[in-house]
Each structure stands twice: as C-alpha cells, then as structure tokens.
CSV table of C-alpha atoms and ligand atoms in Angstrom, one decimal:
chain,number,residue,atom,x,y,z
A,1,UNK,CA,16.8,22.3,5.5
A,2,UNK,CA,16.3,24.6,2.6
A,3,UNK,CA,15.5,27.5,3.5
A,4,UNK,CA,12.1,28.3,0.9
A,5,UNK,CA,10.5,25.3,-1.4
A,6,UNK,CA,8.4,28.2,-2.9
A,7,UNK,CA,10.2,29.3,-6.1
A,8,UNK,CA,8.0,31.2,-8.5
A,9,UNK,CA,8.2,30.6,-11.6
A,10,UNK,CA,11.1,27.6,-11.6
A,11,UNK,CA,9.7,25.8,-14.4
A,12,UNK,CA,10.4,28.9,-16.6
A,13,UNK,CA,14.4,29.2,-15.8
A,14,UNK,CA,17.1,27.0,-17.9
A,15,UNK,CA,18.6,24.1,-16.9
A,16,UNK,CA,21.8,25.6,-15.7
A,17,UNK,CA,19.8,28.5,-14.2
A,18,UNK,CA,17.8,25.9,-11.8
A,19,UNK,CA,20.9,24.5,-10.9
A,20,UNK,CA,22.4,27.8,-10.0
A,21,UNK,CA,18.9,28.3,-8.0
A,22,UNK,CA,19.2,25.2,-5.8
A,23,UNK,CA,22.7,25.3,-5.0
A,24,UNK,CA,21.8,28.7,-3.2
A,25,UNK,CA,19.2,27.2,-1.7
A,26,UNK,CA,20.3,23.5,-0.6
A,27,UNK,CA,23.8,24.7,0.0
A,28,UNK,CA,25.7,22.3,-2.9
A,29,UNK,CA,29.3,22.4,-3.4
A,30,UNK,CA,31.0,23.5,-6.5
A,31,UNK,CA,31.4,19.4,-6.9
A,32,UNK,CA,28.0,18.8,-6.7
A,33,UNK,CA,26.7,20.9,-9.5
A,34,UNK,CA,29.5,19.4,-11.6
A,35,UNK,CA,27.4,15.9,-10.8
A,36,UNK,CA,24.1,17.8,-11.9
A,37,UNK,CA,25.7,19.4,-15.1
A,38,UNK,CA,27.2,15.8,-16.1
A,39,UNK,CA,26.4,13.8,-18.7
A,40,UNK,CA,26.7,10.7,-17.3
A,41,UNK,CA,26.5,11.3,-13.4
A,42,UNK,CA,27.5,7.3,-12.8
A,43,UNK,CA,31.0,5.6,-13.4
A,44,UNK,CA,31.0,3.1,-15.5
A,45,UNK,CA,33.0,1.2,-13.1
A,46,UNK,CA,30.9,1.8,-10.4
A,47,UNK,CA,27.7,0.5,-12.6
A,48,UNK,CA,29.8,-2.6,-13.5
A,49,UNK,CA,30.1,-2.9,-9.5
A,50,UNK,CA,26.4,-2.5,-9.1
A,51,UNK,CA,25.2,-5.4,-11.3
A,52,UNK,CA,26.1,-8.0,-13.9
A,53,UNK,CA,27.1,-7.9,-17.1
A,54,UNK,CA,26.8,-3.9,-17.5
A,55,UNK,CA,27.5,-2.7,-20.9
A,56,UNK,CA,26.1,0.6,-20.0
A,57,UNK,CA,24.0,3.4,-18.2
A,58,UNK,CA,20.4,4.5,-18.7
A,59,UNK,CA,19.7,7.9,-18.1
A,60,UNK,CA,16.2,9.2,-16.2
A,61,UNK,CA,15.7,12.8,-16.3
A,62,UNK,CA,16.0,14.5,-12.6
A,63,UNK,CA,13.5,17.1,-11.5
A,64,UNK,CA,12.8,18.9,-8.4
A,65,UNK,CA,9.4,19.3,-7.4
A,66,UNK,CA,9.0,22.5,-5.6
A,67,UNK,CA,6.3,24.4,-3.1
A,68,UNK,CA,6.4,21.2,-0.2
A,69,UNK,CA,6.0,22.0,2.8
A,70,UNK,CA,6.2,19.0,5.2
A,71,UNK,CA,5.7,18.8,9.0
A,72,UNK,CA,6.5,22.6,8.8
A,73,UNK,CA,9.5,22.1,7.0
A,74,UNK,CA,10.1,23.2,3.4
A,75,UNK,CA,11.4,20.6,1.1
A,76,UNK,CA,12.7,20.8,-2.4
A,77,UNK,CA,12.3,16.9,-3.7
A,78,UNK,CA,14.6,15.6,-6.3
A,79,UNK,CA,12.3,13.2,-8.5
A,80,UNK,CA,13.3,11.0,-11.1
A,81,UNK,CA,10.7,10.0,-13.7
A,82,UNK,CA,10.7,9.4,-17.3
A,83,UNK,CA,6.6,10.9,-17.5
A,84,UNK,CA,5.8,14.5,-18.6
A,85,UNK,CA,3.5,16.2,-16.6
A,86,UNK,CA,4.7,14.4,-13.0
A,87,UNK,CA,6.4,17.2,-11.5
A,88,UNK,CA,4.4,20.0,-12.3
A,89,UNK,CA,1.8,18.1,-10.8
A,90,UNK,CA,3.1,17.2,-7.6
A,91,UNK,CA,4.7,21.0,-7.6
A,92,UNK,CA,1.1,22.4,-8.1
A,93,UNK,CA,-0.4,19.8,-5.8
A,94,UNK,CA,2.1,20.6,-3.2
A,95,UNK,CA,1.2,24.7,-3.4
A,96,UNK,CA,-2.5,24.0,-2.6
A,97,UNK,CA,-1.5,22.1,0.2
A,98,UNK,CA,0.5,25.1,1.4
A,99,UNK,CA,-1.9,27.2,1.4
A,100,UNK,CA,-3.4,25.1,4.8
A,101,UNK,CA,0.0,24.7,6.2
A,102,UNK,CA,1.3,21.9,4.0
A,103,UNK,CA,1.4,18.5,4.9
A,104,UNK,CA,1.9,16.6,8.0
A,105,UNK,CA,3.4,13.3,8.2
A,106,UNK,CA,4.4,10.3,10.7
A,107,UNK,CA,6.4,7.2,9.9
A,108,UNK,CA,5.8,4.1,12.5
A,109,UNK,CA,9.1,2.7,13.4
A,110,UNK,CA,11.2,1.0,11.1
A,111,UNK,CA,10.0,-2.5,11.4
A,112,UNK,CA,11.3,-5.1,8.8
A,113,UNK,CA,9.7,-8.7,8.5
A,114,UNK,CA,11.9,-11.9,8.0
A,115,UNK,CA,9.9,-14.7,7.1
A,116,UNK,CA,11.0,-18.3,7.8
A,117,UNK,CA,8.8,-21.2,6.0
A,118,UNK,CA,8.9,-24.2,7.8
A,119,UNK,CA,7.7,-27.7,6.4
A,120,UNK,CA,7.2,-31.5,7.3
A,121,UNK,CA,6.0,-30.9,10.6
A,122,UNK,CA,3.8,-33.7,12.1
A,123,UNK,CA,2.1,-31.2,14.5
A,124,UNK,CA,2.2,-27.4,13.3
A,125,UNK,CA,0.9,-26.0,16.4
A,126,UNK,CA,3.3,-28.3,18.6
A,127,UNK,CA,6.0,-26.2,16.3
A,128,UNK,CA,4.8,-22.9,16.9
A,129,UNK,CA,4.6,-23.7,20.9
A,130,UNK,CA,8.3,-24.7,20.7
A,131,UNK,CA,9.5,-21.5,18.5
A,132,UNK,CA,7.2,-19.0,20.2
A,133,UNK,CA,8.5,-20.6,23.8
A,134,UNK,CA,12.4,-20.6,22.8
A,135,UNK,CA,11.7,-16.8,21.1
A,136,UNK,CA,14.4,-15.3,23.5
A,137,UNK,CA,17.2,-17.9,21.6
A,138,UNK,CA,16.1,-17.1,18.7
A,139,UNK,CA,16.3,-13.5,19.2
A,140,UNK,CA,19.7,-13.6,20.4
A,141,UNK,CA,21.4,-15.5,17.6
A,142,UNK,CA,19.4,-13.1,14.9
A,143,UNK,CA,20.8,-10.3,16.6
A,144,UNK,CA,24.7,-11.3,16.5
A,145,UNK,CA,24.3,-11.8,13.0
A,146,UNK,CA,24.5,-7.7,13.4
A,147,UNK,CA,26.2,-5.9,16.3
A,148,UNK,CA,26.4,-2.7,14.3
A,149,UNK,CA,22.2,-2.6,14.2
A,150,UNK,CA,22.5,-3.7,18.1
A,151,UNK,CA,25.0,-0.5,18.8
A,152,UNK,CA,22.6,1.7,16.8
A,153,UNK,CA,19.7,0.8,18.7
A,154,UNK,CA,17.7,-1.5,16.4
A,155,UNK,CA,17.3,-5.4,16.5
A,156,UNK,CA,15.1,-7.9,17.0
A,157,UNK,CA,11.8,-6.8,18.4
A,158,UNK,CA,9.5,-10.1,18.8
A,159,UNK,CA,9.2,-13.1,17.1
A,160,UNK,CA,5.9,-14.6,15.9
A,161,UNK,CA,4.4,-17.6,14.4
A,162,UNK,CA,1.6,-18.2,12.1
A,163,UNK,CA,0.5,-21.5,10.7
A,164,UNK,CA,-0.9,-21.5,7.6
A,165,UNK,CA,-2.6,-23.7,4.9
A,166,UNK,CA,-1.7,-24.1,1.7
A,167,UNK,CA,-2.0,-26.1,-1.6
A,168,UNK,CA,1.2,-27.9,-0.2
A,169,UNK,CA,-0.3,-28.8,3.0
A,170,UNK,CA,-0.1,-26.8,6.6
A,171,UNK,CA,3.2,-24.9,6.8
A,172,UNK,CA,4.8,-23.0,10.1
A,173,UNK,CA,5.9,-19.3,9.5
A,174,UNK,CA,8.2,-17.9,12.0
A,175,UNK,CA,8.1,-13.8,11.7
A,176,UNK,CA,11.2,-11.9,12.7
A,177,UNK,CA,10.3,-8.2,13.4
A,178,UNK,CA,13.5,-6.5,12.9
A,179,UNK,CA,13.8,-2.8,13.5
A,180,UNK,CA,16.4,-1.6,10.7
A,181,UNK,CA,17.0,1.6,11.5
A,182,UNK,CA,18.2,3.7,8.7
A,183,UNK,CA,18.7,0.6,6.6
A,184,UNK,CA,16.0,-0.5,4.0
A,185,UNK,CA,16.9,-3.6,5.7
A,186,UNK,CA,16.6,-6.6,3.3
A,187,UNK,CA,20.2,-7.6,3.9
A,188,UNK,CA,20.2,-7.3,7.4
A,189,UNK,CA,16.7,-9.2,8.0
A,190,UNK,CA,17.8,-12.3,5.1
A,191,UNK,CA,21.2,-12.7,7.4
A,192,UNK,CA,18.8,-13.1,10.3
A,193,UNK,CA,16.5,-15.6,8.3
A,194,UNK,CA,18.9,-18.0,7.2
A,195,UNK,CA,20.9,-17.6,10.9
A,196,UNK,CA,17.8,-19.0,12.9
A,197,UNK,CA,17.0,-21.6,10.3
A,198,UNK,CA,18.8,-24.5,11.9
A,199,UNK,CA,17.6,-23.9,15.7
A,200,UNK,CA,13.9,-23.8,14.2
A,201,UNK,CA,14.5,-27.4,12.3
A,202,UNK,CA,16.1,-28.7,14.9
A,203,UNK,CA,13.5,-28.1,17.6
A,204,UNK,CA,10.9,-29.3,15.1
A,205,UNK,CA,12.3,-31.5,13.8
A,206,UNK,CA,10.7,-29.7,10.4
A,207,UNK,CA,12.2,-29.1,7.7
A,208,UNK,CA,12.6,-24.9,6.6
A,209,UNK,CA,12.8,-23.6,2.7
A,210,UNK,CA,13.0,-20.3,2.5
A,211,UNK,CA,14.5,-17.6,4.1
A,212,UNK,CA,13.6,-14.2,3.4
A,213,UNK,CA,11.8,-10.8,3.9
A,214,UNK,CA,8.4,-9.9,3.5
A,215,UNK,CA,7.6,-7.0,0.9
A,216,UNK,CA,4.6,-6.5,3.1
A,217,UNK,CA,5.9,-4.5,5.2
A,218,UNK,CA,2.9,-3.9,7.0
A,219,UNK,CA,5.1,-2.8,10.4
A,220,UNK,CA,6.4,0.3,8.9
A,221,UNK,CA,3.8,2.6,7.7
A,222,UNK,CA,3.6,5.9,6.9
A,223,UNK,CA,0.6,8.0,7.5
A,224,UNK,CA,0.0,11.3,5.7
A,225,UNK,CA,-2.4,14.2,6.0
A,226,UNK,CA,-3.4,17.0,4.6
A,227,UNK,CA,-6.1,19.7,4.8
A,228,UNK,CA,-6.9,21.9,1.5
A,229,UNK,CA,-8.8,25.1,2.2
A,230,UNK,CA,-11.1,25.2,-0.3
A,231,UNK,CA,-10.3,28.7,-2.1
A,232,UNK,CA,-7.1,27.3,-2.6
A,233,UNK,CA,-8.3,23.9,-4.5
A,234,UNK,CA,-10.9,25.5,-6.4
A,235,UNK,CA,-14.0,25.9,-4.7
A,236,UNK,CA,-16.3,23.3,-2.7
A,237,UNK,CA,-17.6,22.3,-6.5
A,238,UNK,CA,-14.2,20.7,-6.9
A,239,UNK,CA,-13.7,19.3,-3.5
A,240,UNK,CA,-16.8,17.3,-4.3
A,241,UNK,CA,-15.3,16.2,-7.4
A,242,UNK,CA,-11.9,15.5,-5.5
A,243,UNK,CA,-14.5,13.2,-2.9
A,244,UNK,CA,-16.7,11.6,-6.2
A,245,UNK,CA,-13.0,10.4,-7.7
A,246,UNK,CA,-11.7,8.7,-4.1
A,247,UNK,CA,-15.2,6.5,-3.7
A,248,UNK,CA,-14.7,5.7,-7.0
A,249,UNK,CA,-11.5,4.5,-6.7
A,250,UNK,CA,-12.7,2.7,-3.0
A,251,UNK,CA,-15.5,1.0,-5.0
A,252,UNK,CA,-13.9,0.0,-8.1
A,253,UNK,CA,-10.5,-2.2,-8.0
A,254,UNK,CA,-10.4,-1.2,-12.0
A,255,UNK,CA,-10.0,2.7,-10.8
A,256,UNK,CA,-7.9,2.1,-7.6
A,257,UNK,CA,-5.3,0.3,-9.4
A,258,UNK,CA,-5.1,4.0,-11.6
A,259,UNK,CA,-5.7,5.8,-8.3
A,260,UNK,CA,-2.8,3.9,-6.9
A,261,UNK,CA,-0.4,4.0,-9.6
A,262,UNK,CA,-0.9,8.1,-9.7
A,263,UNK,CA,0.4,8.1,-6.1
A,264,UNK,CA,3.4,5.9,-7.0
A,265,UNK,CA,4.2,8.7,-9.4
A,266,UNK,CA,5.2,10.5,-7.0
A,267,UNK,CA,6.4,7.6,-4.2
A,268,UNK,CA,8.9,5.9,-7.0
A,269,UNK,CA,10.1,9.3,-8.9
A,270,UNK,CA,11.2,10.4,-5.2
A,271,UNK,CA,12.8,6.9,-4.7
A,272,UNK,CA,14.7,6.7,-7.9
A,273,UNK,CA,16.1,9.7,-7.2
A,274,UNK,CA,17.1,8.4,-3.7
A,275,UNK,CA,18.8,5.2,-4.8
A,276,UNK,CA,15.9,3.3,-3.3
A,277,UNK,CA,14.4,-0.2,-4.2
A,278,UNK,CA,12.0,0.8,-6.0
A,279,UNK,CA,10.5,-2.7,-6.6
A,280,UNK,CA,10.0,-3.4,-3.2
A,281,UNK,CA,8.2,-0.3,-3.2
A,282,UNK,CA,5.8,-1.0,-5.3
A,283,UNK,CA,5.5,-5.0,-4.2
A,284,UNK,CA,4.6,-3.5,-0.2
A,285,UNK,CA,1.9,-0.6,-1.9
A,286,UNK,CA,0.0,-3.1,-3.6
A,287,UNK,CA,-0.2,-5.7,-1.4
A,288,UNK,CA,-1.1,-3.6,1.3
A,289,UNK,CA,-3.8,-1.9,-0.6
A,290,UNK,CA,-5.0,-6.1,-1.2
A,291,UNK,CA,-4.7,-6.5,2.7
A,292,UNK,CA,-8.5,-6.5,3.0
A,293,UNK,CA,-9.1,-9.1,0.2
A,294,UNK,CA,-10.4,-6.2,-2.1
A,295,UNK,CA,-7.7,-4.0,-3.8
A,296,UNK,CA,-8.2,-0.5,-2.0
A,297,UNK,CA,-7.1,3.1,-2.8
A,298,UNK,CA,-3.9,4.0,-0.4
A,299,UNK,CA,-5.6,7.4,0.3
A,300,UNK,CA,-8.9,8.7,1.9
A,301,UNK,CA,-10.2,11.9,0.6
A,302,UNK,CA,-12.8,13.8,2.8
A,303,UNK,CA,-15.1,17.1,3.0
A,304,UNK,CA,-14.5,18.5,6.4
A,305,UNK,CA,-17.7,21.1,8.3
A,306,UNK,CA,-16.1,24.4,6.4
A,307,UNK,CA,-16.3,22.3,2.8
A,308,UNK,CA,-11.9,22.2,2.9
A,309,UNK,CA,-11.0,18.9,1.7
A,310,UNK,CA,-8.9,16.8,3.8
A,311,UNK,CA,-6.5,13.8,2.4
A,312,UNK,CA,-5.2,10.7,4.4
A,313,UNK,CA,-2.9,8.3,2.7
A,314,UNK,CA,-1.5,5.2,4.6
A,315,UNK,CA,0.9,2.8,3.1
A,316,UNK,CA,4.1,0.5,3.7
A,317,UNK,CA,7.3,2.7,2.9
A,318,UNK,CA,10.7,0.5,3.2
A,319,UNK,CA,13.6,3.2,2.6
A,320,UNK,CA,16.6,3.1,3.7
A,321,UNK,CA,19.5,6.2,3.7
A,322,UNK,CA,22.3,3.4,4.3
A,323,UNK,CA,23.6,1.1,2.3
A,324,UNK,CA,21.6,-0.5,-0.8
A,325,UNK,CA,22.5,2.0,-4.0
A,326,UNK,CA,22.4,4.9,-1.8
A,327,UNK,CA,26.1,4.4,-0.8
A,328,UNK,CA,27.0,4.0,-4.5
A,329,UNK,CA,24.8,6.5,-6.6
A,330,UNK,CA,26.5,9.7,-6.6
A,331,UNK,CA,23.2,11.4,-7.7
A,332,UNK,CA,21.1,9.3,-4.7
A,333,UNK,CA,23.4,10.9,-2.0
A,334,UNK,CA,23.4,14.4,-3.6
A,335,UNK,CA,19.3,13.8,-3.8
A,336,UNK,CA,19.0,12.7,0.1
A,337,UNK,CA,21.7,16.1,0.4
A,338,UNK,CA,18.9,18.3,-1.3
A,339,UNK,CA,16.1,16.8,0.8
A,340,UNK,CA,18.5,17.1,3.7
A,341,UNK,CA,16.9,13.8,5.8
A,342,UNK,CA,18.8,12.9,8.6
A,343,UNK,CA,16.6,9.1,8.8
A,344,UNK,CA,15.2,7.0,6.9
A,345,UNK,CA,12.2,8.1,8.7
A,346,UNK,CA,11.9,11.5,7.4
A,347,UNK,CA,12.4,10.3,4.4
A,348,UNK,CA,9.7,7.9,4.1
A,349,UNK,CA,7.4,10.9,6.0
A,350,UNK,CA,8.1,12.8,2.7
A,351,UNK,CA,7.6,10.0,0.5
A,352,UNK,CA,4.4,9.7,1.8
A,353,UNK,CA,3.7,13.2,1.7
A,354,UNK,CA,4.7,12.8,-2.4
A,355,UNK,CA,2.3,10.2,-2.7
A,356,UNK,CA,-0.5,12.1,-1.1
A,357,UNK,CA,0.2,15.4,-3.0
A,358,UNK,CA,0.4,13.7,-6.4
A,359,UNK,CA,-2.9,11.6,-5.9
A,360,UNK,CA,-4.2,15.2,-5.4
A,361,UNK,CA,-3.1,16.5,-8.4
A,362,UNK,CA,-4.3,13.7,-10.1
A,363,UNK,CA,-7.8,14.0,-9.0
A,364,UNK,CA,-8.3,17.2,-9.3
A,365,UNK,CA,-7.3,17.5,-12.8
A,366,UNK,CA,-9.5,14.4,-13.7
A,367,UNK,CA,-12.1,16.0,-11.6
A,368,UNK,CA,-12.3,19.2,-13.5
A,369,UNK,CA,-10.4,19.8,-17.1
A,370,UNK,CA,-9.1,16.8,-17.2
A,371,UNK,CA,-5.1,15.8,-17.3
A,372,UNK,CA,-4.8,16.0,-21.1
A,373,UNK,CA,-4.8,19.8,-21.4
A,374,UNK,CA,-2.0,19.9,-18.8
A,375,UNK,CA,-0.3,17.7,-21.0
A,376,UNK,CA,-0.3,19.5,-23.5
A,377,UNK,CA,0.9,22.2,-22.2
A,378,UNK,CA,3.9,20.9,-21.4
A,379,UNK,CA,4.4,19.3,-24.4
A,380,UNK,CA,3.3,22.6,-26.7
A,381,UNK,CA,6.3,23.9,-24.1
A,382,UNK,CA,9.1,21.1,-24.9
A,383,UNK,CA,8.2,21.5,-28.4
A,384,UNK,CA,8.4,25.2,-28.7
A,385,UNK,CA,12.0,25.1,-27.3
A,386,UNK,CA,12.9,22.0,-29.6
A,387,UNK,CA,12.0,24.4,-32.3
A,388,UNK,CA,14.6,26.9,-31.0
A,389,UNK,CA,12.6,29.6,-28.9
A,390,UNK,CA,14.4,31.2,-25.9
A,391,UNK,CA,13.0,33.8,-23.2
A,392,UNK,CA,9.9,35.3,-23.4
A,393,UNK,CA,9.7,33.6,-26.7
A,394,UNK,CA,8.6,30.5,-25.3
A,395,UNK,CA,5.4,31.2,-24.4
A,396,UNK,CA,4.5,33.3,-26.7
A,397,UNK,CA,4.8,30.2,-29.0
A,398,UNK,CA,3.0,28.2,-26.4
A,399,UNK,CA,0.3,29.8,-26.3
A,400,UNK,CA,-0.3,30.7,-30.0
A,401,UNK,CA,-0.1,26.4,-30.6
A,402,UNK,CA,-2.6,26.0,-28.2
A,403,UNK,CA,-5.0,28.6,-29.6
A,404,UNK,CA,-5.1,27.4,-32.8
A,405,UNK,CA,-5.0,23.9,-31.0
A,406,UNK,CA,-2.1,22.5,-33.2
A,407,UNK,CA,0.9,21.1,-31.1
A,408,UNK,CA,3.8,20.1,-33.8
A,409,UNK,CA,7.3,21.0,-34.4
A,410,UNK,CA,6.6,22.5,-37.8
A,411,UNK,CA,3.8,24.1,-36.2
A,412,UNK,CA,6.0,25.7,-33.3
A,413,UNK,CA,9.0,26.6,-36.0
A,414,UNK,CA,6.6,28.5,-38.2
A,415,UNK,CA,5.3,30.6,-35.2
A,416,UNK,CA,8.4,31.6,-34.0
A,417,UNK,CA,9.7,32.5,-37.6
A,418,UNK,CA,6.5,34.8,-37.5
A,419,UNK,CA,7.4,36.5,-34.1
A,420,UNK,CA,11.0,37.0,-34.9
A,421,UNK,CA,10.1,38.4,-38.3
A,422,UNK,CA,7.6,41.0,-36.8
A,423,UNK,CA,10.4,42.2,-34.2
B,501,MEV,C1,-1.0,8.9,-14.8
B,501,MEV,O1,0.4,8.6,-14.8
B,501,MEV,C2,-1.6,8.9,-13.5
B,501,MEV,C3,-3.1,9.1,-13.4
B,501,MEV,O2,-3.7,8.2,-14.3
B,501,MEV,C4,-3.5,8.8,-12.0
B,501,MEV,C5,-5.0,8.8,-11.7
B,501,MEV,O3,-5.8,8.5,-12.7
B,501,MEV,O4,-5.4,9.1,-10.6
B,501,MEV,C6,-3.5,10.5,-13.8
C-alpha cells in the first residue's frame, strides 16, 4: 500500500522527478526505476515470444493517476493511454471523491463462463435433462483438466444448460461456471470446454462446435460507489448537471455509447498498464450494458436528501494478476507492484473504481465548461515545454497563450523569448 495517493502538485514535477516521487512512495527498487527511465521497457525477444511475426514495439505513454482513495486505501494507478486530458481527469475526479471518503468497491467472485454449443439434437430439452442430470461428471473431468486451480480453491462451480433458437435451428448450450481465481481465466475455462465436449456428444448423441468462453461475463461483476459532497463537486447547480448528463445517457443509446466509452478511459488505461486483455474488456462492458435489449449507461448518478451526489457503476471486470501478459510485461508487474493488489479481485475493485471516477470527470466537465478548455490546457502546457520553457516558466507561458486565446508553438516560443528577455 502506498502510503499517500495525494501528491500536490505532481503534474508540475519532470519526468525523472515523478519517478523519484513514487519510488518513495511505492517502495520501487533501484531496478525498477531503470524499467521506468527506459526507452524500450519490453525485450525484443520477449515481444517476439508474445506474438507472431514481431518486427517491433509500440510505445503507450504511462501515467499515474493520483488522489484515489479506494475502500480506505490510497492508491496511486499506473494508466496507460495514448489521450491527453485522461489522467488529469481521473486525478481530479478521484480528489472530489476524497473529499467524501473516496470510493468503495466490491468484486463478486471470480466467476468465468465456458460455453459449449451443442447441435443436431432430435430433442433439445431430452439433452439438457441428460447434461444437467450427469452435471457432477462433467464437473469432475473439467476440473482435472486443472489441479493447480483445484489446490487454490477455485473450480467448477455448477453447470447449466440453456436451449436456444437460432437462424440455424434450436441449439443446446452447456455453461461451465468456473471460478478462476487470480487468473483472467480464458485459458483455464477453453481447456475445460473442449475437455467435456466428447461426454456431452456422447450422451446426446449431438453433435458440439465450439468450445469457448463467454465475454459476458456477467458472474463476475464489480460494483462501485461513491458519494460527492456537494462543496467539493461544485455546488448542487452542478450535481444537477452531473444528474441531467446520466438520464441522458440512460435515455439515449447515441449518448450512452459516449457515456460508456468515457468510463473505459479509465477501465482500459488501468488495464494496459496491467498487462490485461483489454479486448475482452471492452467485449464484456458492452454487452452487459446491451443485457436489457437497450444499450444502457454502466453508471447511475443520483442526488441524495443533502443535494451530495452519489455514483453507482456496475459492470463485468475479467482481470487476471496470473498469467496472460502479466507474467511477461515487465512494466504490467511493476504496475500491479505500484497498485500493490494482492487479487485479482482488488484489482478489478479499483478498476471499477477508475471507471466510476473518470465518468465523473467526464460529466462534470460537459456539465459545466465543457472538456475543451481542459484540453487546452494541457495542450497550451505540452506545447509551452516543446518550445523549451522550464520551472516556473511553464506557466507563465500557459497562461499568457490562453489569454490571448492562441495555442501554437510559434506562439509559445515567442512568449517565452519575451519573458526571458525581460529577466
Ligand atoms: C472522451 O474520450 C470521453 C468523453 O467523451 C466521455 C463522455 O462524453 O462522457 C468526454
């Protein structure tokens, strides 16, 4: 555990002066600030282990995200992202949320689904009766597939059967609910899949296809919650605004899909940073926002008695701290270091929490100024150090941009030409 996430004024230290900062508050080694300070933080080698073909790395810039205060524990949260403006947001977001006592979080257990299509059968329901009634077989041979999972305490936790139409006629889909444990657990539930296959065919007498996990991993949630005092958002003007932006989002699929990708902002930075799958992520969010047969926001945004506004997020969250690119990634084991998780479970808890702090951000900058002048900002910023300003220099060309409302290089070179000249 770190021992503050609150560091004032982090965004205005250099690169090599944040990384002094967190290794004295994450505890890192001597060798894991050489990762940091890198270049090229992954092995060529190992990349050409990863995947096919390599012929070379792509780099993502790594932030932390600070101010997060999770189930009473402070968090600094390593977040890879390639968009400007992300970090400071969930940073910002995460300091209102402080201000009630941060943000409390619960994962469900971590309950995979292995799906099993079965075909050709004369009598679908005559199948599922035979499956459902032979379930304890079936459980046993899924779970020998993995006596490592066994030891650890996960497994097989029921088996169930749906029969479903389709434009291919009536098909028989056996569920295996696997708890994973600290695995993401695709590997592990696919093994399982194609291990049963043959006892369901030959009881049915049906013939099975495929063989794989569900991305709806609707059996291992997280939940999120927060409550923002109302002083610390803003006043009860902008918790209403905060309130106006989620029922637009619940009663427009054109806004939730926006709605939705601002809280993957923060759920995929924080799980390319973690070596996670980021695509099964996203595949589980959206379908389970779907799940009604409308496309939903993940989050609920409320106005509680004392006008505080109160945030609820629920979605799938499939991460894993074993295996995957997590074993591999140098920078994914140094990032689960910083966050300090001991399960996979805390770290989908602060995932979540990500999630629901960014959507806040989001709203209430679109519920108030806007997000462009934010963005600007940041980029007056970028630019005014492109153009060579250090120290207290940086600001000061910052700010004179955004008076005069012109963000360029040339713009930023010829203001700091002006203050050097006058010193
Ligand atoms: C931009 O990456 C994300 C937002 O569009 C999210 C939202 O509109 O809620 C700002």
């Amino acid at each position: 555990m770190v021992k503050t996430s609150r560091i004032p004024g982090y965004h205005k230290l250099s690169v090599s002066e944040r990384i002094d900062k967190l290794r004295e508050l994450a505890n890192l080694t001597e060798e894991d600030l050489e990762l940091l300070r890198k270049a090229v933080p992954l092995p060529i080698d190992t990349a050409d282990r990863m995947i096919e073909n390599v012929v070379g790395i792509l780099g993502i810039p790594l932030g932390i995200a600070t101010n997060f205060v999770i189930n009473k524990k402070e968090y600094l949260i390593p977040m890879a992202i390639e968009e400007p403006s992300v970090v400071a947001a969930a940073s910002n977001a995460a300091k209102m949320t402080r201000a009630g006592g941060g943000i409390m979080a619960e994962a469900t257990d971590p309950l995979m689904i292995a799906q099993i299509q079965l075909v050709n059968v004369p009598s679908p329901y005559t199948a599922k009766y035979v499956i459902l009634s032979r379930k304890r077989e079936l459980i046993d041979v899924a779970n020998s597939t993995n006596p490592v999972l066994i030891k650890v305490g996960g497994g097989v936790r029921d088996v169930e059967v749906r029969v479903i139409e389709s434009p291919a006629g009536p098909m028989v889909i056996t569920h295996l609910i696997v708890d994973v444990r600290d695995a993401m657990g695709a590997n592990t539930v696919n093994t399982m899949a194609e291990a049963v296959a043959p006892l369901i065919e030959k009881w049915t007498g049906g013939k099975v296809y495929l063989r794989i996990l569900s991305n709806l991993a609707d059996r291992r949630l997280v939940r999120a919650w927060t409550k923002v005092p109302k002083e610390a958002l803003g006043g009860e003007d902008v918790v209403d605004g905060v309130v106006y932006a989620w029922a637009f989002a619940a009663g427009d699929p054109y806004r939730a899909a926006t709605h939705n990708k601002g809280i993957m902002n923060g759920v995929i930075a924080v799980a390319l940073a973690t070596g996670q799958d980021t695509r099964a992520l996203e595949a589980g969010a959206h379908a389970y926002a779907a799940r009604n047969g409308r496309y939903e926001p993940l989050t609920v945004w409320e106005k509680d008695h004392d006008g505080n506004l109160v945030g609820y997020l629920e979605m799938p969250m499939a991460v894993g701290i074993i295996g995957g690119a997590v074993k591999v990634n140098p920078v994914a084991k140094l990032s689960l270091k910083i966050l300090g998780v001991q399960t996979a479970k805390e770290l989908a808890e602060i995932m979540g929490a990500v999630g629901l702090a960014q959507n806040l951000a989001a709203l209430r900058a679109l519920a108030t100024e806007g997000i462009q002048k934010g963005h600007m900002k940041l980029h007056a910023r970028q630019l005014a150090i492109t153009a060579g300003a250090t120290g207290e220099e940086v600001d000061l060309v910052v700010e004179e941009m955004l008076k005069r409302g012109e963000i360029r290089i040339d713009v930023a070179k010829e203001i700091l030409e002006s203050i050097r000249s006058k010193k």
